[in-house]
Amino acid sequence: MTPSSPAAPADTEPTGQRAEAQQRPEALTVVPARNPWRWVGTALVAVVLFGIVWSLFTNPRWQWGVVAEWFTAESVVRALGNTLLLTAIAAVGGFVLGFFLALMRMSSSGLLSSVAWFYIWIFRSVPLLVQLLLWYNVGYLYEVISVGIPGTDVAFFQAPTTDIINKFGAAVLGLTLHQAAYSAEIIRGGILAVDQGQQEAAASLGIPRWRRSTHIVLPQALRSILPPAFNEIISLVKGTSVVYVLAYNELFYTIQVIYARTNEVIPMLLVATLWYVIITTVLNIIQYYVERHFARGAVRTLPPTPLQRLRSRIGGTR
Amino acid sequence: MSSTANDQQTPDEQTARPVKGHVVIENVYKSFGDVRVLEGVSLDIKPGEVAAILGPSGSGKSTLLRTVNHLENIDAGRITIDGKMVGYEQRGDKLYELHEKEILRRRTNVGMVFQQFNLFPHLRVLGNVMEAQVSALGRSKTEARAKARDLLKRVGLEDKELAFPRQLSGGQQQRVAIARTLALDPAVVLFDEPTSALDPELVGEVLDVIRDLASQGVTMLVVTHEMGFARDVADTVIFMSDGLVVEQGPPREVFSSPKHERTRAFLGSVLEPAYNL
Ligand SMILES: Nc1ncnc2c1ncn2[C@@H]1O[C@H](COP(=O)(O)OP(=O)(O)OP(=O)(O)O)[C@@H](O)[C@H]1O
Ligand SMILES: [Mg+2]
């Protein structure tokens, strides 16, 4: 924009109109720029959307009746619970383990940081599917799990592997360990984004190292950790469907079992999809509020929540 | 100056000569790889003394301050505060690096105020001043809160305790940072260009707080470009160049008749004619 531009439009107006407007500013009307292509585009999108929705409701092969029937069926709801449980354990476990891995990777100890590097390398390299099957079959490789002093016969705890690593155990192990590798990198990225001066200030105040990590650096790192972390959790919700290879009855496996029996493939897939959509939506809402919480202090004033905005709009029109 | 300045001191001690905060720097060397930053620095700062450290950019002023509270370790030499080394312990002719815990404990005795404030942005002002009192000194929250409020009043920010740092002006932030450091009752406070990041009109309010502190018997090492401040407040002016202390003495002497050529050149380049004594 050139410095003289604010004055320019006035010069192009007819003199009579300008004189009138100067007398009565409220007589000015705003004429938005015309954009016919926007209208064409909008109309096109509207037609396509309408077509899709129309077909969804009129094509009988979607079988909405079947969808409704199975949507809240007990077996489906129980499977949904299992999916949520797996997600929760793998997400929490993954992020806790990931936090330690991230600290290890940034440690000045060469051994610790190489171990963390190696872990992340291995668990990002092996496909989750392969890992799940390996864990499930670990009983074949090691028949007994024992905790003791390596190289001696001393054991504090001993149990057959198959007792501990059942389907659920294998699923939890595989998902958590896999998730930890990705979480570690996300957390490390977040920590690196925190100004070095924060560590120094905390150190110069004599704040202990562990407290520095958990109370000074991590809360600030969370701001950049949260968006990719929720990405991970959301893809984990759907990622748990890989566990169907273990025949563990989470949502996707159960759906498959049902449609194998009833042959209603499409409506059953719809049931699963709708549930995944609902979970993702809820997670999106949680993400919004969690991010808002950790934005405290980082921005001068927090923007209003959608609810507050709605309330103020209702209040404003009254 | 308020009566809450130092809870532990009796009125008698406040007027007496301070006994804590004797900083002795002996022949300190420090390099970063090939870059030699400190090349045998020696200083003796008496308890309660205010030393202003001047010198051209890159002369090692910040590095020197950072070695005093062991944010930076040294290659050779010795730094003691009241006879104790900050990062090491001497046994025989060997220096043993202290445990993290002991270093942290000794660090609470040396406060540091940074050019960029480095307040904790996710904590409110009160939280900033309380955090280290609780986690480093083990004070109770009630005690820490009372102390924090006292100090905030002293730096003129008692009405800002619930604000977040980013909601404050630079001058206010730096005053919070000073309160945060004083909350640990340090014997020595290090200032690294505390007013350099501030707009000119905010410099005064921060310098006033530091000036007030100078009269409380806290030993202070202040790296500064504020010549007027150095002249008015400092007991000693230290001039550094190329990793060495080139000149040292009372401000009147150093400013009016610098002995060393480099000091003269530096002062000539930074002093407004009005400051010449
Ligand atoms: N971590 C580091 N690694 C390498 N070189 C460093 C490091 N820290 C400082 N230096 C170098 O040491 C020298 C002295 O730096 P220092 O920050 O102590 O200077 P200063 O006197 O504080 O300068 P200024 O007035 O600009 O703040 C500079 O040449 C700088 O480049
Ligand atoms: Mg510096």
XYZ file of C-alpha atoms and ligand atoms in Angstrom:
627
model
C 0.000 0.000 0.000
C 1.340 3.413 -0.883
C 1.169 6.168 1.693
C -1.194 8.214 -0.468
C -3.705 5.413 -1.029
C -6.219 6.335 1.717
C -6.972 9.561 -0.078
C -7.130 7.992 -3.534
C -10.656 6.427 -3.549
C -12.242 9.705 -2.508
C -10.815 11.386 -5.556
C -12.469 8.931 -7.931
C -15.966 9.519 -6.557
C -18.295 11.937 -8.322
C -18.035 15.284 -6.631
C -21.750 15.687 -5.901
C -22.024 12.380 -4.061
C -18.917 13.079 -2.062
C -20.246 16.405 -0.921
C -23.471 14.786 0.219
C -21.649 12.017 2.050
C -19.481 14.500 3.838
C -22.582 16.207 5.134
C -24.315 13.020 6.243
C -21.856 10.189 6.818
C -24.705 7.820 7.725
C -25.985 8.108 4.148
C -22.949 6.143 2.950
C -23.752 2.582 1.945
C -21.163 -0.164 1.716
C -21.169 -2.025 -1.609
C -19.121 -5.233 -1.376
C -16.973 -6.145 -4.371
C -18.813 -8.466 -6.761
C -17.394 -11.910 -7.218
C -19.604 -14.000 -9.521
C -17.263 -17.009 -9.509
C -17.685 -17.368 -5.783
C -21.411 -17.809 -6.367
C -20.851 -20.419 -9.047
C -18.464 -22.305 -6.738
C -20.845 -22.159 -3.798
C -23.728 -23.416 -5.922
C -21.632 -26.282 -7.240
C -20.540 -27.412 -3.789
C -24.123 -27.147 -2.524
C -25.401 -29.356 -5.343
C -22.731 -31.987 -4.731
C -23.337 -31.993 -0.969
C -27.068 -32.286 -1.471
C -26.519 -35.190 -3.866
C -24.407 -37.057 -1.319
C -26.822 -36.500 1.569
C -29.793 -37.389 -0.630
C -28.181 -40.652 -1.704
C -27.243 -41.495 1.889
C -30.855 -41.348 2.925
C -32.585 -42.687 -0.161
C -30.288 -45.494 -1.255
C -31.725 -48.462 0.677
C -28.406 -50.335 0.512
C -26.925 -48.196 3.264
C -29.443 -50.005 5.456
C -29.821 -47.357 8.138
C -32.268 -49.562 9.964
C -29.538 -52.123 10.520
C -27.137 -49.418 11.581
C -29.590 -48.174 14.206
C -30.203 -51.694 15.425
C -26.528 -52.478 16.004
C -25.305 -49.026 17.000
C -25.993 -49.533 20.689
C -26.049 -53.328 20.738
C -24.442 -54.702 23.888
C -21.599 -56.460 22.060
C -20.772 -53.294 20.136
C -20.823 -51.100 23.238
C -18.643 -53.551 25.148
C -16.171 -53.584 22.237
C -16.232 -49.797 22.180
C -15.312 -49.841 25.869
C -12.343 -52.086 25.084
C -11.207 -49.769 22.319
C -11.386 -46.779 24.656
C -9.529 -48.688 27.363
C -6.742 -49.680 24.972
C -6.487 -46.120 23.707
C -6.364 -44.660 27.202
C -3.716 -47.074 28.461
C -1.550 -46.769 25.356
C -1.856 -42.973 25.288
C -1.071 -42.443 28.980
C 1.601 -45.154 29.090
C 3.065 -43.967 25.820
C 3.346 -40.384 26.943
C 4.788 -41.207 30.376
C 7.375 -43.554 28.865
C 7.904 -41.050 26.052
C 8.651 -38.288 28.577
C 11.410 -40.367 30.157
C 12.760 -41.326 26.733
C 12.804 -37.662 25.712
C 14.714 -36.702 28.874
C 17.117 -39.593 28.274
C 17.724 -38.526 24.688
C 18.596 -35.030 25.838
C 20.702 -36.246 28.751
C 24.402 -35.480 28.743
C 25.088 -39.143 29.488
C 26.094 -40.813 26.233
C 24.770 -44.195 27.353
C 21.309 -42.887 28.264
C 20.916 -40.895 25.089
C 22.061 -43.779 22.872
C 19.678 -46.179 24.571
C 16.813 -43.755 23.975
C 17.905 -43.192 20.393
C 18.062 -46.950 19.801
C 14.622 -47.501 21.331
C 13.042 -44.831 19.170
C 14.798 -46.146 16.094
C 13.654 -49.763 16.658
C 10.074 -48.997 17.595
C 9.541 -46.620 14.737
C 11.018 -49.148 12.322
C 9.065 -52.296 13.214
C 5.488 -52.235 11.885
C 2.920 -52.215 14.669
C 1.249 -55.273 13.179
C 4.479 -57.275 13.333
C 5.132 -56.049 16.855
C 1.712 -57.110 18.097
C 2.148 -60.594 16.671
C 5.637 -60.833 18.150
C 4.398 -59.890 21.609
C 1.532 -62.302 21.358
C 3.943 -65.085 20.456
C 6.656 -64.117 22.893
C 5.614 -67.131 24.985
C 7.054 -69.276 22.234
C 10.424 -67.512 22.469
C 10.535 -67.211 26.268
C 8.321 -69.659 28.119
C 8.841 -68.155 31.561
C 9.156 -64.563 32.653
C 11.360 -64.142 35.683
C 12.629 -61.095 37.487
C 15.964 -61.685 39.172
C 19.666 -61.095 38.869
C 20.834 -61.849 35.341
C 23.422 -64.630 35.069
C 22.457 -66.172 38.430
C 19.628 -68.413 39.584
C 18.255 -65.760 41.899
C 14.665 -64.874 40.948
C 12.243 -62.703 42.871
C 9.318 -63.381 40.610
C 8.509 -66.054 38.075
C 5.454 -66.820 35.923
C 4.636 -68.521 32.637
C 4.715 -65.947 29.847
C 1.297 -66.842 28.482
C -0.276 -66.027 31.864
C 0.947 -62.456 31.691
C 0.866 -61.698 28.007
C -2.592 -62.683 26.907
C -4.360 -60.951 24.011
C -5.010 -57.853 26.071
C -1.482 -57.806 27.458
C 0.056 -58.136 24.019
C -2.190 -55.379 22.662
C -1.337 -53.020 25.542
C 2.382 -53.760 25.315
C 2.555 -53.354 21.560
C 0.486 -50.170 21.417
C 2.195 -48.534 24.424
C 5.750 -49.262 23.339
C 4.969 -48.184 19.788
C 3.274 -45.025 21.003
C 6.132 -44.172 23.380
C 8.611 -43.916 20.512
C 6.485 -41.350 18.703
C 5.517 -39.508 21.892
C 9.167 -39.222 22.884
C 9.983 -37.287 19.743
C 6.950 -35.037 20.125
C 7.868 -34.269 23.722
C 11.509 -33.702 22.842
C 10.445 -31.241 20.158
C 8.295 -29.395 22.672
C 11.081 -29.208 25.232
C 13.539 -27.922 22.639
C 11.096 -25.144 21.813
C 11.277 -23.775 25.374
C 13.751 -20.923 25.729
C 17.094 -22.000 27.191
C 16.898 -18.998 29.528
C 14.118 -20.744 31.448
C 16.426 -23.607 32.412
C 19.146 -21.155 33.379
C 16.882 -18.981 35.464
C 15.507 -22.036 37.254
C 19.003 -23.430 37.817
C 20.293 -20.125 39.131
C 17.418 -20.086 41.623
C 18.535 -23.487 42.896
C 15.392 -25.316 41.748
C 16.161 -29.065 41.662
C 16.644 -30.671 38.262
C 13.576 -32.923 38.307
C 11.328 -30.081 39.410
C 12.800 -27.894 36.662
C 11.761 -30.490 34.093
C 8.284 -31.087 35.459
C 7.272 -27.651 36.753
C 9.147 -25.144 34.614
C 9.956 -26.691 31.238
C 7.183 -29.238 30.690
C 4.213 -26.902 31.269
C 5.660 -24.509 28.710
C 6.587 -27.299 26.317
C 3.022 -28.607 26.484
C 1.861 -25.723 24.372
C 3.725 -27.050 21.369
C 3.356 -30.694 22.417
C -0.444 -30.712 22.599
C -1.478 -30.342 18.934
C 0.706 -33.215 17.675
C -0.108 -35.195 20.828
C -3.832 -35.033 20.110
C -3.051 -35.993 16.543
C -1.367 -39.081 17.931
C -4.216 -39.924 20.282
C -6.785 -39.568 17.523
C -4.845 -41.798 15.187
C -4.320 -44.178 18.094
C -8.095 -44.522 18.543
C -8.303 -45.856 15.029
C -4.887 -47.487 15.267
C -6.240 -49.817 17.947
C -8.195 -51.498 15.146
C -4.924 -53.175 14.137
C -5.374 -55.283 17.249
C -8.021 -57.299 15.332
C -5.091 -59.530 14.227
C -4.978 -60.813 17.800
C -8.717 -61.541 17.710
C -9.104 -59.267 20.740
C -12.638 -57.955 20.776
C -12.153 -54.265 20.323
C -14.588 -52.330 18.187
C -13.304 -53.186 14.735
C -12.781 -56.877 15.412
C -16.267 -57.192 16.882
C -17.805 -55.448 13.896
C -16.025 -57.874 11.597
C -17.255 -60.858 13.579
C -20.810 -59.549 13.336
C -20.828 -58.888 9.629
C -19.165 -62.206 8.920
C -22.205 -63.747 10.563
C -24.978 -61.455 9.270
C -23.439 -60.471 5.941
C -24.432 -56.827 6.519
C -20.998 -55.482 5.727
C -21.730 -51.866 4.802
C -24.067 -50.982 7.688
C -21.708 -52.593 10.210
C -18.786 -50.587 8.853
C -21.007 -47.530 9.237
C -21.591 -48.404 12.889
C -17.850 -48.548 13.493
C -17.220 -45.362 11.525
C -19.900 -43.426 13.406
C -18.376 -44.421 16.718
C -14.891 -43.416 15.601
C -16.294 -40.081 14.407
C -17.955 -39.502 17.774
C -14.774 -40.278 19.723
C -12.716 -38.019 17.492
C -15.225 -35.211 17.907
C -15.127 -35.491 21.683
C -11.322 -35.514 21.590
C -11.371 -32.393 19.437
C -13.439 -30.579 22.017
C -11.181 -31.755 24.849
C -8.166 -30.622 22.841
C -9.608 -27.141 22.464
C -10.039 -26.678 26.210
C -6.764 -28.306 27.199
C -4.840 -26.128 24.759
C -6.645 -23.114 26.062
C -5.647 -24.005 29.599
C -1.973 -24.251 28.707
C -2.071 -21.040 26.686
C -2.444 -19.181 29.991
C 0.490 -16.844 30.357
C 1.646 -17.402 26.788
C -0.896 -14.993 25.361
C -1.862 -11.726 26.962
C -5.592 -12.433 26.966
C -7.305 -15.720 26.224
C -9.867 -15.700 23.409
C -13.426 -16.492 24.572
C -14.603 -20.099 24.356
C -17.345 -20.916 21.793
C -19.794 -21.147 24.695
C -18.827 -17.726 26.042
C -19.043 -16.309 22.529
C -22.526 -17.759 22.080
C -23.640 -16.415 25.435
C -22.345 -12.929 24.721
C -24.032 -12.963 21.313
C -27.361 -13.927 22.844
C -26.835 -11.309 25.537
C -25.940 -8.736 22.887
C -29.119 -9.176 20.822
C -31.346 -8.949 23.855
C 13.592 1.149 52.190
C 10.985 -0.817 54.107
C 11.171 -2.559 57.419
C 10.439 -5.888 55.733
C 13.760 -5.823 53.963
C 15.212 -8.774 55.752
C 13.182 -10.732 58.231
C 16.122 -12.495 59.789
C 18.093 -9.415 60.655
C 17.658 -7.531 63.839
C 17.628 -3.735 63.525
C 21.082 -3.767 65.040
C 22.552 -5.842 62.240
C 20.981 -3.726 59.551
C 23.109 -0.779 60.435
C 26.200 -2.857 61.135
C 28.639 -3.644 58.343
C 27.465 -6.669 56.361
C 29.481 -9.797 56.932
C 28.060 -12.030 54.239
C 28.773 -11.979 50.524
C 32.532 -11.769 50.193
C 33.314 -12.710 46.584
C 36.868 -13.641 45.738
C 37.789 -14.442 42.168
C 41.330 -15.741 41.742
C 43.064 -16.148 38.412
C 40.082 -17.539 36.557
C 40.514 -18.926 33.048
C 37.732 -20.020 30.754
C 37.556 -20.867 27.078
C 34.848 -22.175 24.778
C 36.760 -24.495 22.489
C 39.373 -22.291 20.869
C 37.788 -19.043 22.017
C 39.600 -17.805 25.107
C 37.098 -15.711 27.030
C 38.570 -15.225 30.508
C 42.333 -15.034 30.724
C 43.222 -14.828 34.380
C 40.623 -12.645 36.066
C 41.136 -11.761 39.723
C 38.771 -9.662 41.827
C 38.010 -9.165 45.481
C 34.531 -7.834 46.181
C 33.971 -7.090 49.862
C 30.701 -7.858 51.665
C 28.057 -5.295 50.815
C 30.097 -3.786 48.022
C 28.492 -2.743 44.751
C 30.750 -3.414 41.784
C 29.867 -2.146 38.323
C 31.483 -4.123 35.529
C 32.028 -2.213 32.296
C 33.687 -3.111 29.059
C 33.209 -3.525 25.336
C 30.989 -6.227 23.891
C 32.606 -9.652 23.917
C 35.071 -8.805 26.666
C 33.749 -11.643 28.856
C 31.527 -9.772 31.319
C 28.559 -12.120 31.057
C 30.797 -15.152 31.133
C 32.462 -13.908 34.320
C 29.102 -13.421 36.042
C 27.932 -16.850 34.951
C 31.007 -18.523 36.396
C 30.295 -16.916 39.777
C 27.117 -18.968 40.249
C 28.471 -21.946 38.336
C 26.147 -21.679 35.353
C 29.461 -21.954 33.531
C 32.319 -24.040 34.921
C 35.859 -22.745 34.822
C 39.038 -24.201 33.364
C 41.427 -22.920 36.008
C 41.443 -20.666 39.034
C 39.062 -20.382 41.938
C 35.900 -18.491 42.843
C 34.750 -18.399 46.445
C 31.872 -16.798 48.246
C 32.502 -16.387 51.950
C 35.324 -18.881 51.581
C 33.227 -21.552 49.876
C 33.534 -22.473 46.220
C 30.238 -22.542 44.366
C 30.773 -25.646 42.271
C 33.699 -27.401 43.897
C 35.265 -28.486 47.099
C 38.985 -28.430 47.673
C 40.556 -31.415 49.370
C 44.334 -31.407 49.338
C 45.435 -30.068 45.988
C 42.410 -31.416 44.107
C 39.092 -29.789 43.287
C 36.107 -32.106 43.443
C 32.951 -31.044 41.626
C 30.142 -30.923 44.145
C 26.940 -32.912 43.931
C 24.041 -31.306 42.107
C 22.183 -30.925 45.382
C 24.976 -29.042 47.118
C 25.554 -26.820 44.077
C 21.867 -25.914 44.088
C 21.989 -25.118 47.794
C 25.000 -22.848 47.360
C 23.387 -21.222 44.347
C 20.475 -19.962 46.386
C 23.074 -17.801 48.111
C 23.880 -16.132 44.760
C 20.996 -14.535 42.909
C 21.081 -13.702 39.232
C 19.042 -11.159 37.281
C 19.065 -11.597 33.518
C 18.901 -9.128 30.668
C 15.867 -10.978 29.241
C 14.165 -11.274 32.686
C 13.520 -15.022 32.154
C 10.398 -15.002 34.282
C 8.370 -18.215 34.170
C 5.582 -17.217 31.761
C 3.148 -19.935 32.838
C 3.196 -18.870 36.490
C 1.561 -15.773 37.887
C 3.754 -13.088 39.431
C 3.173 -14.510 42.903
C 4.017 -18.020 41.684
C 7.228 -16.753 40.122
C 8.392 -15.296 43.427
C 7.238 -18.317 45.456
C 8.499 -21.217 43.319
C 12.156 -21.374 44.350
C 11.395 -20.488 47.966
C 9.346 -23.664 48.181
C 11.278 -25.998 45.907
C 14.842 -24.856 46.603
C 14.701 -23.642 50.211
C 11.854 -25.861 51.405
C 9.831 -23.019 52.871
C 6.143 -23.579 53.494
C 3.745 -22.075 50.987
C 2.329 -19.720 53.580
C 5.752 -18.439 54.496
C 6.758 -18.132 50.829
C 3.584 -16.251 49.966
C 4.054 -13.762 52.782
C 7.667 -13.183 51.775
C 6.676 -12.799 48.115
C 4.037 -10.212 48.975
C 6.528 -8.241 51.060
C 9.032 -8.182 48.231
C 6.443 -7.287 45.609
C 5.447 -4.359 47.759
C 9.075 -3.356 48.021
C 9.469 -3.267 44.228
C 6.132 -1.479 43.923
C 4.107 -4.272 42.367
C 1.796 -5.380 45.169
C -1.226 -4.963 42.887
C 0.187 -7.226 40.169
C 0.571 -10.487 42.046
C -2.096 -12.261 40.008
C -0.886 -11.078 36.608
C 1.037 -13.286 34.216
C 4.493 -11.959 33.276
C 3.519 -11.249 29.657
C 0.787 -8.952 30.901
C 3.424 -6.673 32.438
C 5.688 -4.039 30.966
C 9.381 -4.820 30.634
C 10.254 -2.684 33.644
C 7.628 -4.411 35.763
C 8.850 -7.814 34.614
C 12.417 -6.996 35.582
C 11.250 -5.801 39.004
C 9.439 -9.122 39.483
C 12.641 -10.905 38.483
C 14.536 -8.951 41.117
C 11.917 -9.803 43.745
C 12.129 -13.456 42.715
C 15.878 -13.435 43.295
C 15.720 -11.532 46.589
C 13.138 -13.985 47.919
C 15.961 -16.463 48.542
C 17.850 -13.962 50.761
C 21.026 -14.204 48.682
C 24.238 -12.698 50.003
C 25.315 -11.837 46.470
C 23.217 -10.708 43.519
C 24.551 -10.737 39.955
C 22.962 -8.417 37.419
C 23.695 -8.967 33.724
C 22.685 -5.788 31.916
C 19.380 -5.611 33.803
C 18.136 -2.584 31.890
C 19.438 -3.257 28.379
C 16.203 -4.820 27.138
C 14.086 -1.943 28.457
C 12.686 1.140 26.791
C 14.535 4.241 28.026
C 11.600 5.493 30.089
C 11.457 2.191 32.013
C 15.143 2.080 32.912
C 14.732 4.429 35.862
C 12.199 2.363 37.791
C 14.464 -0.708 37.675
C 17.593 1.219 38.593
C 15.721 2.704 41.556
C 15.033 -0.774 42.871
C 18.675 -1.771 42.435
C 19.825 1.446 44.091
C 17.536 0.730 47.043
C 19.038 -2.738 47.246
C 22.564 -1.328 47.252
C 21.836 0.380 50.526
C 20.726 -2.904 52.132
C 24.125 -4.519 52.404
C 23.745 -7.067 49.621
C 26.921 -7.595 47.592
C 26.216 -6.801 43.965
C 28.045 -7.360 40.705
C 26.338 -5.315 38.031
C 27.260 -5.522 34.365
C 25.841 -2.344 32.931
C 26.019 0.217 30.179
C 24.377 2.840 32.380
C 27.376 5.029 33.125
C 25.363 7.399 35.271
C 24.217 4.508 37.409
C 27.750 3.122 37.724
C 29.031 6.511 38.780
C 26.282 7.173 41.352
C 25.733 3.772 42.904
C 28.848 1.665 42.503
C 31.558 1.510 45.147
C 33.939 0.055 42.608
C 34.076 0.248 38.848
C 35.707 -2.677 37.076
C 36.730 -2.287 33.477
C 37.160 -5.471 31.448
C 38.676 -5.914 28.036
C 39.614 -9.105 26.150
C 39.017 -11.369 29.117
C 41.070 -9.337 31.573
C 40.353 -6.803 34.277
C 42.155 -3.797 32.859
C 41.296 -1.236 35.465
C 39.532 -1.110 38.781
C 38.816 1.596 41.313
C 36.288 4.040 42.775
C 34.018 5.476 40.038
C 35.329 9.005 40.528
C 38.874 7.893 39.756
C 38.107 5.566 36.885
C 35.780 7.990 35.161
C 37.824 11.147 35.620
C 41.355 9.863 35.208
C 41.412 6.429 33.624
C 44.931 5.054 33.723
C 44.654 2.602 30.914
C 44.456 3.567 27.263
C 41.653 1.086 26.529
C 39.536 2.393 29.393
C 39.986 5.901 28.072
C 38.967 4.859 24.567
C 35.908 2.972 25.845
C 34.749 5.770 28.137
C 35.305 8.284 25.369
C 33.026 6.274 23.097
C 30.190 5.736 25.571
C 30.155 8.785 27.829
C 27.967 11.709 26.959
C 29.905 14.930 27.495
C 27.485 15.745 30.340
C 28.681 12.713 32.295
C 32.297 13.757 32.274
C 33.388 14.647 35.727
N 28.695 -20.763 24.942
C 29.627 -20.145 24.210
N 30.275 -20.794 23.228
C 31.227 -20.170 22.502
N 31.610 -18.912 22.678
C 31.005 -18.205 23.647
C 29.987 -18.776 24.458
N 29.572 -17.848 25.333
C 30.286 -16.746 25.070
N 31.156 -16.955 24.070
C 32.137 -15.999 23.548
O 32.817 -15.447 24.637
C 33.112 -14.077 24.426
C 32.636 -13.269 25.609
O 31.245 -13.372 25.713
P 30.415 -12.619 26.823
O 28.988 -12.949 26.598
O 30.975 -12.947 28.147
O 30.703 -11.106 26.463
P 30.111 -9.784 27.129
O 31.267 -9.025 27.649
O 29.047 -10.140 28.088
O 29.517 -9.029 25.879
P 28.176 -8.153 25.773
O 28.488 -6.818 26.338
O 27.938 -8.073 24.302
O 27.107 -8.874 26.496
C 32.448 -13.710 23.123
O 33.443 -13.676 22.126
C 31.483 -14.827 22.852
O 31.372 -15.051 21.487
Mg 26.855 -9.954 28.054
